[in-house]
Amino acid sequence: GNSVTQMEGPVTLSEEAFLTINCTYTATGYPSLFWYVQYPGEGLQLLLKATKADDKGSNKGFEATYRKETTSFHLEKGSVQVSDSAVYFCALSGSTNAGKSTFGDGTTLTVKP
Amino acid sequence: EAGVAQSPRYKIIEKRQSVAFWCNPISGHATLYWYQQILGQGPKLLIQFQNNGVVDDSQLPKDRFSAERLKGVDSTLKIQPAKLEDSAVYLCASSLGLAGGYTQYFGPGTRLTVL
């Protein structure tokens, strides 16, 4: 079946540092890939997505590129802020099986001033 | 635009009791999902509806969990009887369609504690 593996956390960075959170996946067909974010005390919300190979999703300074050859969708940001402190989830929705979703276990990011 | 609504937000029950959760998706969203999120883990899909039909319930423990979506809008998830390992946050999400590229919109979740 489909699976998503995320870089284990927690991750602690200083403000303005570069962020990478690794995500790799296993899936049949051509899934869509997502990053969701959960800020403290809030619900899950979409951060960015990519629906086909070589697509780049971007939002709020975050980027991730759909790499089919390496089955990866790593999240990056050039300069993190304290307000980026949250839990980040990588997820995929399958192109088969009615778009069934699979989530990674999440990576907790803490940014210190 | 109103988001996905869930109630209750918190529930504490004794093991072997029953509990029900309610979800109202975003208006016009045909697809509705129920997830279980255990502390420290990602959401696990329990059941997925398209309108009022079940698309996938392969990970739903059917001996104790049940779900329905009345008239293709609101949905309820029930656990009867509850076990200690059912302690988790139960998330409801909705999306416009079934295909993989649709964004899911999540509700705030119901935190269930089974004692």
mmCIF file with all atom_site columns, C-alpha atoms in Angstrom:
data_model
loop_
_atom_site.group_PDB
_atom_site.id
_atom_site.type_symbol
_atom_site.label_atom_id
_atom_site.label_alt_id
_atom_site.label_comp_id
_atom_site.label_asym_id
_atom_site.label_entity_id
_atom_site.label_seq_id
_atom_site.pdbx_PDB_ins_code
_atom_site.Cartn_x
_atom_site.Cartn_y
_atom_site.Cartn_z
_atom_site.occupancy
_atom_site.B_iso_or_equiv
_atom_site.pdbx_formal_charge
_atom_site.auth_seq_id
_atom_site.auth_comp_id
_atom_site.auth_asym_id
_atom_site.auth_atom_id
_atom_site.pdbx_PDB_model_num
ATOM 1   C CA . GLY A 1 1   ? 0.000   0.000  0.000   1.00 0.00 ? 1   GLY A CA 1
ATOM 2   C CA . ASN A 1 2   ? 0.890   3.663  -0.048  1.00 0.00 ? 2   ASN A CA 1
ATOM 3   C CA . SER A 1 3   ? 3.161   5.125  2.606   1.00 0.00 ? 3   SER A CA 1
ATOM 4   C CA . VAL A 1 4   ? 4.816   8.410  3.571   1.00 0.00 ? 4   VAL A CA 1
ATOM 5   C CA . THR A 1 5   ? 8.030   8.718  5.553   1.00 0.00 ? 5   THR A CA 1
ATOM 6   C CA . GLN A 1 6   ? 8.960   12.017 7.128   1.00 0.00 ? 6   GLN A CA 1
ATOM 7   C CA . MET A 1 7   ? 12.132  13.249 8.729   1.00 0.00 ? 7   MET A CA 1
ATOM 8   C CA . GLU A 1 8   ? 11.907  12.647 12.432  1.00 0.00 ? 8   GLU A CA 1
ATOM 9   C CA . GLY A 1 9   ? 11.729  15.614 14.730  1.00 0.00 ? 9   GLY A CA 1
ATOM 10  C CA . PRO A 1 10  ? 11.638  17.672 16.656  1.00 0.00 ? 10  PRO A CA 1
ATOM 11  C CA . VAL A 1 11  ? 13.566  20.286 14.712  1.00 0.00 ? 11  VAL A CA 1
ATOM 12  C CA . THR A 1 12  ? 14.784  23.425 16.479  1.00 0.00 ? 12  THR A CA 1
ATOM 13  C CA . LEU A 1 13  ? 16.170  26.358 14.493  1.00 0.00 ? 13  LEU A CA 1
ATOM 14  C CA . SER A 1 14  ? 17.110  29.943 15.111  1.00 0.00 ? 14  SER A CA 1
ATOM 15  C CA . GLU A 1 15  ? 15.174  32.674 13.355  1.00 0.00 ? 15  GLU A CA 1
ATOM 16  C CA . GLU A 1 16  ? 16.343  33.278 9.749   1.00 0.00 ? 16  GLU A CA 1
ATOM 17  C CA . ALA A 1 17  ? 17.871  29.797 9.478   1.00 0.00 ? 17  ALA A CA 1
ATOM 18  C CA . PHE A 1 18  ? 17.306  27.575 6.425   1.00 0.00 ? 18  PHE A CA 1
ATOM 19  C CA . LEU A 1 19  ? 14.736  24.812 6.823   1.00 0.00 ? 19  LEU A CA 1
ATOM 20  C CA . THR A 1 20  ? 14.524  21.412 5.153   1.00 0.00 ? 20  THR A CA 1
ATOM 21  C CA . ILE A 1 21  ? 12.054  18.735 6.203   1.00 0.00 ? 21  ILE A CA 1
ATOM 22  C CA . ASN A 1 22  ? 12.497  15.534 4.234   1.00 0.00 ? 22  ASN A CA 1
ATOM 23  C CA . CYS A 1 23  ? 9.582   13.521 2.913   1.00 0.00 ? 23  CYS A CA 1
ATOM 24  C CA . THR A 1 24  ? 9.671   10.382 0.779   1.00 0.00 ? 24  THR A CA 1
ATOM 25  C CA . TYR A 1 25  ? 6.764   8.285  -0.396  1.00 0.00 ? 25  TYR A CA 1
ATOM 26  C CA . THR A 1 26  ? 5.780   4.924  -1.795  1.00 0.00 ? 26  THR A CA 1
ATOM 27  C CA . ALA A 1 27  ? 2.751   4.792  -4.042  1.00 0.00 ? 27  ALA A CA 1
ATOM 28  C CA . THR A 1 28  ? 1.353   3.168  -7.139  1.00 0.00 ? 28  THR A CA 1
ATOM 29  C CA . GLY A 1 29  ? 0.502   5.348  -10.076 1.00 0.00 ? 29  GLY A CA 1
ATOM 30  C CA . TYR A 1 30  ? 0.880   9.108  -9.922  1.00 0.00 ? 30  TYR A CA 1
ATOM 31  C CA . PRO A 1 31  ? -0.221  10.488 -6.556  1.00 0.00 ? 31  PRO A CA 1
ATOM 32  C CA . SER A 1 32  ? -0.728  14.105 -5.616  1.00 0.00 ? 32  SER A CA 1
ATOM 33  C CA . LEU A 1 33  ? 1.536   15.346 -2.827  1.00 0.00 ? 33  LEU A CA 1
ATOM 34  C CA . PHE A 1 34  ? 0.745   17.779 -0.040  1.00 0.00 ? 34  PHE A CA 1
ATOM 35  C CA . TRP A 1 35  ? 2.229   19.532 2.935   1.00 0.00 ? 35  TRP A CA 1
ATOM 36  C CA . TYR A 1 36  ? -0.229  20.365 5.699   1.00 0.00 ? 36  TYR A CA 1
ATOM 37  C CA . VAL A 1 37  ? 0.609   22.473 8.744   1.00 0.00 ? 37  VAL A CA 1
ATOM 38  C CA . GLN A 1 38  ? -0.869  22.536 12.221  1.00 0.00 ? 38  GLN A CA 1
ATOM 39  C CA . TYR A 1 39  ? -0.147  25.667 14.230  1.00 0.00 ? 39  TYR A CA 1
ATOM 40  C CA . PRO A 1 40  ? -0.464  25.482 18.022  1.00 0.00 ? 40  PRO A CA 1
ATOM 41  C CA . GLY A 1 41  ? -4.111  25.266 19.036  1.00 0.00 ? 41  GLY A CA 1
ATOM 42  C CA . GLU A 1 42  ? -5.361  25.170 15.448  1.00 0.00 ? 42  GLU A CA 1
ATOM 43  C CA . GLY A 1 43  ? -6.543  22.550 12.984  1.00 0.00 ? 43  GLY A CA 1
ATOM 44  C CA . LEU A 1 44  ? -4.691  21.073 10.025  1.00 0.00 ? 44  LEU A CA 1
ATOM 45  C CA . GLN A 1 45  ? -4.524  23.321 7.001   1.00 0.00 ? 45  GLN A CA 1
ATOM 46  C CA . LEU A 1 46  ? -3.012  23.028 3.561   1.00 0.00 ? 46  LEU A CA 1
ATOM 47  C CA . LEU A 1 47  ? 0.389   24.665 3.151   1.00 0.00 ? 47  LEU A CA 1
ATOM 48  C CA . LEU A 1 48  ? 1.154   23.681 -0.451  1.00 0.00 ? 48  LEU A CA 1
ATOM 49  C CA . LYS A 1 49  ? 0.626   20.910 -2.977  1.00 0.00 ? 49  LYS A CA 1
ATOM 50  C CA . ALA A 1 50  ? 1.856   19.470 -6.262  1.00 0.00 ? 50  ALA A CA 1
ATOM 51  C CA . THR A 1 51  ? -0.181  17.232 -8.499  1.00 0.00 ? 51  THR A CA 1
ATOM 52  C CA . LYS A 1 52  ? 2.342   15.958 -11.038 1.00 0.00 ? 52  LYS A CA 1
ATOM 53  C CA . ALA A 1 53  ? 6.033   15.229 -11.395 1.00 0.00 ? 53  ALA A CA 1
ATOM 54  C CA . ASP A 1 54  ? 8.386   18.243 -11.429 1.00 0.00 ? 54  ASP A CA 1
ATOM 55  C CA . ASP A 1 55  ? 5.635   20.568 -10.177 1.00 0.00 ? 55  ASP A CA 1
ATOM 56  C CA . LYS A 1 56  ? 6.718   22.996 -7.465  1.00 0.00 ? 56  LYS A CA 1
ATOM 57  C CA . GLY A 1 57  ? 4.263   23.976 -4.783  1.00 0.00 ? 57  GLY A CA 1
ATOM 58  C CA . SER A 1 58  ? 4.872   27.206 -2.901  1.00 0.00 ? 58  SER A CA 1
ATOM 59  C CA . ASN A 1 59  ? 3.184   29.291 -0.210  1.00 0.00 ? 59  ASN A CA 1
ATOM 60  C CA . LYS A 1 60  ? 4.278   31.705 2.548   1.00 0.00 ? 60  LYS A CA 1
ATOM 61  C CA . GLY A 1 61  ? 7.927   31.327 1.500   1.00 0.00 ? 61  GLY A CA 1
ATOM 62  C CA . PHE A 1 62  ? 7.803   27.529 1.687   1.00 0.00 ? 62  PHE A CA 1
ATOM 63  C CA . GLU A 1 63  ? 8.529   25.402 -1.376  1.00 0.00 ? 63  GLU A CA 1
ATOM 64  C CA . ALA A 1 64  ? 8.508   21.718 -2.286  1.00 0.00 ? 64  ALA A CA 1
ATOM 65  C CA . THR A 1 65  ? 9.198   20.016 -5.621  1.00 0.00 ? 65  THR A CA 1
ATOM 66  C CA . TYR A 1 66  ? 7.562   16.744 -6.687  1.00 0.00 ? 66  TYR A CA 1
ATOM 67  C CA . ARG A 1 67  ? 10.509  14.479 -7.581  1.00 0.00 ? 67  ARG A CA 1
ATOM 68  C CA . LYS A 1 68  ? 9.267   11.244 -9.079  1.00 0.00 ? 68  LYS A CA 1
ATOM 69  C CA . GLU A 1 69  ? 12.746  9.853  -9.718  1.00 0.00 ? 69  GLU A CA 1
ATOM 70  C CA . THR A 1 70  ? 13.594  10.020 -6.013  1.00 0.00 ? 70  THR A CA 1
ATOM 71  C CA . THR A 1 71  ? 9.960   9.689  -4.773  1.00 0.00 ? 71  THR A CA 1
ATOM 72  C CA . SER A 1 72  ? 10.459  12.764 -2.625  1.00 0.00 ? 72  SER A CA 1
ATOM 73  C CA . PHE A 1 73  ? 8.688   16.004 -1.731  1.00 0.00 ? 73  PHE A CA 1
ATOM 74  C CA . HIS A 1 74  ? 11.034  17.823 0.634   1.00 0.00 ? 74  HIS A CA 1
ATOM 75  C CA . LEU A 1 75  ? 9.812   21.047 2.274   1.00 0.00 ? 75  LEU A CA 1
ATOM 76  C CA . GLU A 1 76  ? 12.167  24.046 2.272   1.00 0.00 ? 76  GLU A CA 1
ATOM 77  C CA . LYS A 1 77  ? 12.174  27.629 3.453   1.00 0.00 ? 77  LYS A CA 1
ATOM 78  C CA . GLY A 1 78  ? 15.064  29.999 3.128   1.00 0.00 ? 78  GLY A CA 1
ATOM 79  C CA . SER A 1 79  ? 14.543  32.007 6.305   1.00 0.00 ? 79  SER A CA 1
ATOM 80  C CA . VAL A 1 80  ? 12.245  30.761 9.044   1.00 0.00 ? 80  VAL A CA 1
ATOM 81  C CA . GLN A 1 81  ? 10.399  32.963 11.507  1.00 0.00 ? 81  GLN A CA 1
ATOM 82  C CA . VAL A 1 82  ? 9.165   32.312 15.029  1.00 0.00 ? 82  VAL A CA 1
ATOM 83  C CA . SER A 1 83  ? 5.630   32.228 13.595  1.00 0.00 ? 83  SER A CA 1
ATOM 84  C CA . ASP A 1 84  ? 6.566   29.154 11.517  1.00 0.00 ? 84  ASP A CA 1
ATOM 85  C CA . SER A 1 85  ? 6.700   27.058 14.682  1.00 0.00 ? 85  SER A CA 1
ATOM 86  C CA . ALA A 1 86  ? 4.190   24.272 14.054  1.00 0.00 ? 86  ALA A CA 1
ATOM 87  C CA . VAL A 1 87  ? 3.802   20.596 13.163  1.00 0.00 ? 87  VAL A CA 1
ATOM 88  C CA . TYR A 1 88  ? 4.254   19.823 9.467   1.00 0.00 ? 88  TYR A CA 1
ATOM 89  C CA . PHE A 1 89  ? 2.668   16.790 7.802   1.00 0.00 ? 89  PHE A CA 1
ATOM 90  C CA . CYS A 1 90  ? 3.574   15.366 4.426   1.00 0.00 ? 90  CYS A CA 1
ATOM 91  C CA . ALA A 1 91  ? 0.701   13.544 2.709   1.00 0.00 ? 91  ALA A CA 1
ATOM 92  C CA . LEU A 1 92  ? -0.265  11.927 -0.547  1.00 0.00 ? 92  LEU A CA 1
ATOM 93  C CA . SER A 1 93  ? -3.545  11.230 -2.282  1.00 0.00 ? 93  SER A CA 1
ATOM 94  C CA . GLY A 1 94  ? -3.486  8.275  -4.588  1.00 0.00 ? 94  GLY A CA 1
ATOM 95  C CA . SER A 1 95  ? -4.323  8.449  -8.268  1.00 0.00 ? 95  SER A CA 1
ATOM 96  C CA . THR A 1 96  ? -6.049  5.103  -7.797  1.00 0.00 ? 96  THR A CA 1
ATOM 97  C CA . ASN A 1 97  ? -8.324  3.864  -5.002  1.00 0.00 ? 97  ASN A CA 1
ATOM 98  C CA . ALA A 1 98  ? -10.504 6.959  -5.122  1.00 0.00 ? 98  ALA A CA 1
ATOM 99  C CA . GLY A 1 99  ? -7.727  9.281  -4.052  1.00 0.00 ? 99  GLY A CA 1
ATOM 100 C CA . LYS A 1 100 ? -7.204  7.667  -0.662  1.00 0.00 ? 100 LYS A CA 1
ATOM 101 C CA . SER A 1 101 ? -4.993  9.809  1.555   1.00 0.00 ? 101 SER A CA 1
ATOM 102 C CA . THR A 1 102 ? -1.938  8.735  3.516   1.00 0.00 ? 102 THR A CA 1
ATOM 103 C CA . PHE A 1 103 ? -0.158  11.013 6.001   1.00 0.00 ? 103 PHE A CA 1
ATOM 104 C CA . GLY A 1 104 ? 3.306   10.976 7.505   1.00 0.00 ? 104 GLY A CA 1
ATOM 105 C CA . ASP A 1 105 ? 3.730   11.173 11.277  1.00 0.00 ? 105 ASP A CA 1
ATOM 106 C CA . GLY A 1 106 ? 4.540   14.867 11.316  1.00 0.00 ? 106 GLY A CA 1
ATOM 107 C CA . THR A 1 107 ? 7.634   16.922 12.128  1.00 0.00 ? 107 THR A CA 1
ATOM 108 C CA . THR A 1 108 ? 7.550   19.460 14.932  1.00 0.00 ? 108 THR A CA 1
ATOM 109 C CA . LEU A 1 109 ? 9.409   22.665 14.145  1.00 0.00 ? 109 LEU A CA 1
ATOM 110 C CA . THR A 1 110 ? 10.364  25.166 16.834  1.00 0.00 ? 110 THR A CA 1
ATOM 111 C CA . VAL A 1 111 ? 11.938  28.451 15.783  1.00 0.00 ? 111 VAL A CA 1
ATOM 112 C CA . LYS A 1 112 ? 13.715  30.443 18.486  1.00 0.00 ? 112 LYS A CA 1
ATOM 113 C CA . PRO A 1 113 ? 14.266  34.193 18.299  1.00 0.00 ? 113 PRO A CA 1
ATOM 114 C CA . GLU B 2 1   ? -17.097 30.748 3.857   1.00 0.00 ? 1   GLU B CA 1
ATOM 115 C CA . ALA B 2 2   ? -17.792 28.581 6.895   1.00 0.00 ? 2   ALA B CA 1
ATOM 116 C CA . GLY B 2 3   ? -15.298 25.843 7.599   1.00 0.00 ? 3   GLY B CA 1
ATOM 117 C CA . VAL B 2 4   ? -15.802 22.247 8.649   1.00 0.00 ? 4   VAL B CA 1
ATOM 118 C CA . ALA B 2 5   ? -17.668 22.070 11.936  1.00 0.00 ? 5   ALA B CA 1
ATOM 119 C CA . GLN B 2 6   ? -17.259 19.297 14.477  1.00 0.00 ? 6   GLN B CA 1
ATOM 120 C CA . SER B 2 7   ? -18.784 18.596 17.852  1.00 0.00 ? 7   SER B CA 1
ATOM 121 C CA . PRO B 2 8   ? -18.145 17.977 20.608  1.00 0.00 ? 8   PRO B CA 1
ATOM 122 C CA . ARG B 2 9   ? -14.614 19.343 20.913  1.00 0.00 ? 9   ARG B CA 1
ATOM 123 C CA . TYR B 2 10  ? -13.769 17.172 23.888  1.00 0.00 ? 10  TYR B CA 1
ATOM 124 C CA . LYS B 2 11  ? -15.211 13.965 25.274  1.00 0.00 ? 11  LYS B CA 1
ATOM 125 C CA . ILE B 2 12  ? -14.214 11.795 28.218  1.00 0.00 ? 12  ILE B CA 1
ATOM 126 C CA . ILE B 2 13  ? -15.832 8.384  28.624  1.00 0.00 ? 13  ILE B CA 1
ATOM 127 C CA . GLU B 2 14  ? -15.247 5.113  30.435  1.00 0.00 ? 14  GLU B CA 1
ATOM 128 C CA . LYS B 2 15  ? -14.187 2.056  28.462  1.00 0.00 ? 15  LYS B CA 1
ATOM 129 C CA . ARG B 2 16  ? -17.079 -0.001 27.088  1.00 0.00 ? 16  ARG B CA 1
ATOM 130 C CA . GLN B 2 17  ? -19.257 3.100  26.842  1.00 0.00 ? 17  GLN B CA 1
ATOM 131 C CA . SER B 2 18  ? -20.438 4.444  23.501  1.00 0.00 ? 18  SER B CA 1
ATOM 132 C CA . VAL B 2 19  ? -19.750 7.840  21.958  1.00 0.00 ? 19  VAL B CA 1
ATOM 133 C CA . ALA B 2 20  ? -20.765 9.714  18.821  1.00 0.00 ? 20  ALA B CA 1
ATOM 134 C CA . PHE B 2 21  ? -19.119 12.528 16.919  1.00 0.00 ? 21  PHE B CA 1
ATOM 135 C CA . TRP B 2 22  ? -20.775 14.894 14.473  1.00 0.00 ? 22  TRP B CA 1
ATOM 136 C CA . CYS B 2 23  ? -19.378 16.661 11.422  1.00 0.00 ? 23  CYS B CA 1
ATOM 137 C CA . ASN B 2 24  ? -20.805 19.286 9.094   1.00 0.00 ? 24  ASN B CA 1
ATOM 138 C CA . PRO B 2 25  ? -18.639 19.738 5.982   1.00 0.00 ? 25  PRO B CA 1
ATOM 139 C CA . ILE B 2 26  ? -18.146 22.824 3.867   1.00 0.00 ? 26  ILE B CA 1
ATOM 140 C CA . SER B 2 27  ? -21.219 23.484 1.763   1.00 0.00 ? 27  SER B CA 1
ATOM 141 C CA . GLY B 2 28  ? -20.974 21.875 -1.657  1.00 0.00 ? 28  GLY B CA 1
ATOM 142 C CA . HIS B 2 29  ? -18.191 19.470 -0.738  1.00 0.00 ? 29  HIS B CA 1
ATOM 143 C CA . ALA B 2 30  ? -19.091 16.022 -2.024  1.00 0.00 ? 30  ALA B CA 1
ATOM 144 C CA . THR B 2 31  ? -16.320 14.098 -0.284  1.00 0.00 ? 31  THR B CA 1
ATOM 145 C CA . LEU B 2 32  ? -16.115 13.674 3.486   1.00 0.00 ? 32  LEU B CA 1
ATOM 146 C CA . TYR B 2 33  ? -13.395 11.946 5.485   1.00 0.00 ? 33  TYR B CA 1
ATOM 147 C CA . TRP B 2 34  ? -13.011 10.750 9.057   1.00 0.00 ? 34  TRP B CA 1
ATOM 148 C CA . TYR B 2 35  ? -9.504  10.375 10.440  1.00 0.00 ? 35  TYR B CA 1
ATOM 149 C CA . GLN B 2 36  ? -8.111  9.095  13.724  1.00 0.00 ? 36  GLN B CA 1
ATOM 150 C CA . GLN B 2 37  ? -5.001  10.882 14.985  1.00 0.00 ? 37  GLN B CA 1
ATOM 151 C CA . ILE B 2 38  ? -3.203  9.264  17.888  1.00 0.00 ? 38  ILE B CA 1
ATOM 152 C CA . LEU B 2 39  ? -0.801  11.494 19.796  1.00 0.00 ? 39  LEU B CA 1
ATOM 153 C CA . GLY B 2 40  ? 2.532   11.749 17.995  1.00 0.00 ? 40  GLY B CA 1
ATOM 154 C CA . GLN B 2 41  ? 1.239   10.204 14.781  1.00 0.00 ? 41  GLN B CA 1
ATOM 155 C CA . GLY B 2 42  ? -0.240  11.455 11.549  1.00 0.00 ? 42  GLY B CA 1
ATOM 156 C CA . PRO B 2 43  ? -3.929  11.204 10.753  1.00 0.00 ? 43  PRO B CA 1
ATOM 157 C CA . LYS B 2 44  ? -5.097  7.741  9.729   1.00 0.00 ? 44  LYS B CA 1
ATOM 158 C CA . LEU B 2 45  ? -8.048  7.542  7.356   1.00 0.00 ? 45  LEU B CA 1
ATOM 159 C CA . LEU B 2 46  ? -10.970 5.622  8.852   1.00 0.00 ? 46  LEU B CA 1
ATOM 160 C CA . ILE B 2 47  ? -13.674 6.153  6.247   1.00 0.00 ? 47  ILE B CA 1
ATOM 161 C CA . GLN B 2 48  ? -14.293 8.212  3.140   1.00 0.00 ? 48  GLN B CA 1
ATOM 162 C CA . PHE B 2 49  ? -17.693 9.150  1.699   1.00 0.00 ? 49  PHE B CA 1
ATOM 163 C CA . GLN B 2 50  ? -18.620 10.450 -1.709  1.00 0.00 ? 50  GLN B CA 1
ATOM 164 C CA . ASN B 2 51  ? -21.999 12.115 -1.246  1.00 0.00 ? 51  ASN B CA 1
ATOM 165 C CA . ASN B 2 52  ? -23.812 9.541  0.937   1.00 0.00 ? 52  ASN B CA 1
ATOM 166 C CA . GLY B 2 53  ? -21.964 6.475  -0.335  1.00 0.00 ? 53  GLY B CA 1
ATOM 167 C CA . VAL B 2 54  ? -18.912 4.850  1.248   1.00 0.00 ? 54  VAL B CA 1
ATOM 168 C CA . VAL B 2 55  ? -15.828 4.944  -0.994  1.00 0.00 ? 55  VAL B CA 1
ATOM 169 C CA . ASP B 2 56  ? -13.294 3.432  1.384   1.00 0.00 ? 56  ASP B CA 1
ATOM 170 C CA . ASP B 2 57  ? -13.663 1.991  4.878   1.00 0.00 ? 57  ASP B CA 1
ATOM 171 C CA . SER B 2 58  ? -10.830 -0.500 4.779   1.00 0.00 ? 58  SER B CA 1
ATOM 172 C CA . GLN B 2 59  ? -9.239  0.839  7.978   1.00 0.00 ? 59  GLN B CA 1
ATOM 173 C CA . LEU B 2 60  ? -12.447 1.228  9.975   1.00 0.00 ? 60  LEU B CA 1
ATOM 174 C CA . PRO B 2 61  ? -12.681 -1.293 12.850  1.00 0.00 ? 61  PRO B CA 1
ATOM 175 C CA . LYS B 2 62  ? -16.162 -2.357 11.909  1.00 0.00 ? 62  LYS B CA 1
ATOM 176 C CA . ASP B 2 63  ? -16.753 -4.439 15.023  1.00 0.00 ? 63  ASP B CA 1
ATOM 177 C CA . ARG B 2 64  ? -16.940 -1.234 17.063  1.00 0.00 ? 64  ARG B CA 1
ATOM 178 C CA . PHE B 2 65  ? -16.907 1.763  14.742  1.00 0.00 ? 65  PHE B CA 1
ATOM 179 C CA . SER B 2 66  ? -19.709 2.861  12.448  1.00 0.00 ? 66  SER B CA 1
ATOM 180 C CA . ALA B 2 67  ? -20.305 5.955  10.361  1.00 0.00 ? 67  ALA B CA 1
ATOM 181 C CA . GLU B 2 68  ? -23.034 7.378  8.204   1.00 0.00 ? 68  GLU B CA 1
ATOM 182 C CA . ARG B 2 69  ? -23.566 10.419 6.087   1.00 0.00 ? 69  ARG B CA 1
ATOM 183 C CA . LEU B 2 70  ? -27.179 11.435 5.971   1.00 0.00 ? 70  LEU B CA 1
ATOM 184 C CA . LYS B 2 71  ? -28.435 12.974 2.737   1.00 0.00 ? 71  LYS B CA 1
ATOM 185 C CA . GLY B 2 72  ? -24.864 13.472 1.603   1.00 0.00 ? 72  GLY B CA 1
ATOM 186 C CA . VAL B 2 73  ? -24.204 16.339 4.020   1.00 0.00 ? 73  VAL B CA 1
ATOM 187 C CA . ASP B 2 74  ? -23.682 15.865 7.777   1.00 0.00 ? 74  ASP B CA 1
ATOM 188 C CA . SER B 2 75  ? -21.954 12.787 9.096   1.00 0.00 ? 75  SER B CA 1
ATOM 189 C CA . THR B 2 76  ? -21.727 10.940 12.396  1.00 0.00 ? 76  THR B CA 1
ATOM 190 C CA . LEU B 2 77  ? -19.020 8.571  13.614  1.00 0.00 ? 77  LEU B CA 1
ATOM 191 C CA . LYS B 2 78  ? -19.874 6.210  16.457  1.00 0.00 ? 78  LYS B CA 1
ATOM 192 C CA . ILE B 2 79  ? -17.773 3.994  18.679  1.00 0.00 ? 79  ILE B CA 1
ATOM 193 C CA . GLN B 2 80  ? -19.487 1.234  20.623  1.00 0.00 ? 80  GLN B CA 1
ATOM 194 C CA . PRO B 2 81  ? -18.018 -0.070 22.866  1.00 0.00 ? 81  PRO B CA 1
ATOM 195 C CA . ALA B 2 82  ? -14.973 2.139  23.335  1.00 0.00 ? 82  ALA B CA 1
ATOM 196 C CA . LYS B 2 83  ? -11.560 0.756  24.253  1.00 0.00 ? 83  LYS B CA 1
ATOM 197 C CA . LEU B 2 84  ? -8.620  2.492  25.895  1.00 0.00 ? 84  LEU B CA 1
ATOM 198 C CA . GLU B 2 85  ? -6.724  2.487  22.589  1.00 0.00 ? 85  GLU B CA 1
ATOM 199 C CA . ASP B 2 86  ? -9.473  4.588  20.995  1.00 0.00 ? 86  ASP B CA 1
ATOM 200 C CA . SER B 2 87  ? -8.152  7.644  22.848  1.00 0.00 ? 87  SER B CA 1
ATOM 201 C CA . ALA B 2 88  ? -7.228  10.014 20.037  1.00 0.00 ? 88  ALA B CA 1
ATOM 202 C CA . VAL B 2 89  ? -8.310  13.099 18.145  1.00 0.00 ? 89  VAL B CA 1
ATOM 203 C CA . TYR B 2 90  ? -10.999 12.374 15.558  1.00 0.00 ? 90  TYR B CA 1
ATOM 204 C CA . LEU B 2 91  ? -10.747 14.670 12.569  1.00 0.00 ? 91  LEU B CA 1
ATOM 205 C CA . CYS B 2 92  ? -13.350 15.322 9.940   1.00 0.00 ? 92  CYS B CA 1
ATOM 206 C CA . ALA B 2 93  ? -12.353 16.766 6.573   1.00 0.00 ? 93  ALA B CA 1
ATOM 207 C CA . SER B 2 94  ? -14.129 17.567 3.333   1.00 0.00 ? 94  SER B CA 1
ATOM 208 C CA . SER B 2 95  ? -13.146 18.250 -0.254  1.00 0.00 ? 95  SER B CA 1
ATOM 209 C CA . LEU B 2 96  ? -14.841 19.186 -3.500  1.00 0.00 ? 96  LEU B CA 1
ATOM 210 C CA . GLY B 2 97  ? -14.161 15.863 -5.162  1.00 0.00 ? 97  GLY B CA 1
ATOM 211 C CA . LEU B 2 98  ? -12.600 12.445 -5.054  1.00 0.00 ? 98  LEU B CA 1
ATOM 212 C CA . ALA B 2 99  ? -9.633  12.790 -7.340  1.00 0.00 ? 99  ALA B CA 1
ATOM 213 C CA . GLY B 2 100 ? -6.254  12.950 -5.670  1.00 0.00 ? 100 GLY B CA 1
ATOM 214 C CA . GLY B 2 101 ? -5.478  16.598 -6.350  1.00 0.00 ? 101 GLY B CA 1
ATOM 215 C CA . TYR B 2 102 ? -8.310  18.077 -4.292  1.00 0.00 ? 102 TYR B CA 1
ATOM 216 C CA . THR B 2 103 ? -7.385  19.901 -1.101  1.00 0.00 ? 103 THR B CA 1
ATOM 217 C CA . GLN B 2 104 ? -8.897  18.573 2.092   1.00 0.00 ? 104 GLN B CA 1
ATOM 218 C CA . TYR B 2 105 ? -10.268 21.086 4.608   1.00 0.00 ? 105 TYR B CA 1
ATOM 219 C CA . PHE B 2 106 ? -10.112 19.933 8.199   1.00 0.00 ? 106 PHE B CA 1
ATOM 220 C CA . GLY B 2 107 ? -12.314 20.633 11.158  1.00 0.00 ? 107 GLY B CA 1
ATOM 221 C CA . PRO B 2 108 ? -10.906 21.376 14.637  1.00 0.00 ? 108 PRO B CA 1
ATOM 222 C CA . GLY B 2 109 ? -11.265 17.754 15.733  1.00 0.00 ? 109 GLY B CA 1
ATOM 223 C CA . THR B 2 110 ? -12.790 15.985 18.733  1.00 0.00 ? 110 THR B CA 1
ATOM 224 C CA . ARG B 2 111 ? -10.374 14.908 21.432  1.00 0.00 ? 111 ARG B CA 1
ATOM 225 C CA . LEU B 2 112 ? -11.582 11.610 22.927  1.00 0.00 ? 112 LEU B CA 1
ATOM 226 C CA . THR B 2 113 ? -10.208 10.271 26.186  1.00 0.00 ? 113 THR B CA 1
ATOM 227 C CA . VAL B 2 114 ? -11.209 6.744  27.184  1.00 0.00 ? 114 VAL B CA 1
ATOM 228 C CA . LEU B 2 115 ? -10.592 5.925  30.853  1.00 0.00 ? 115 LEU B CA 1
#
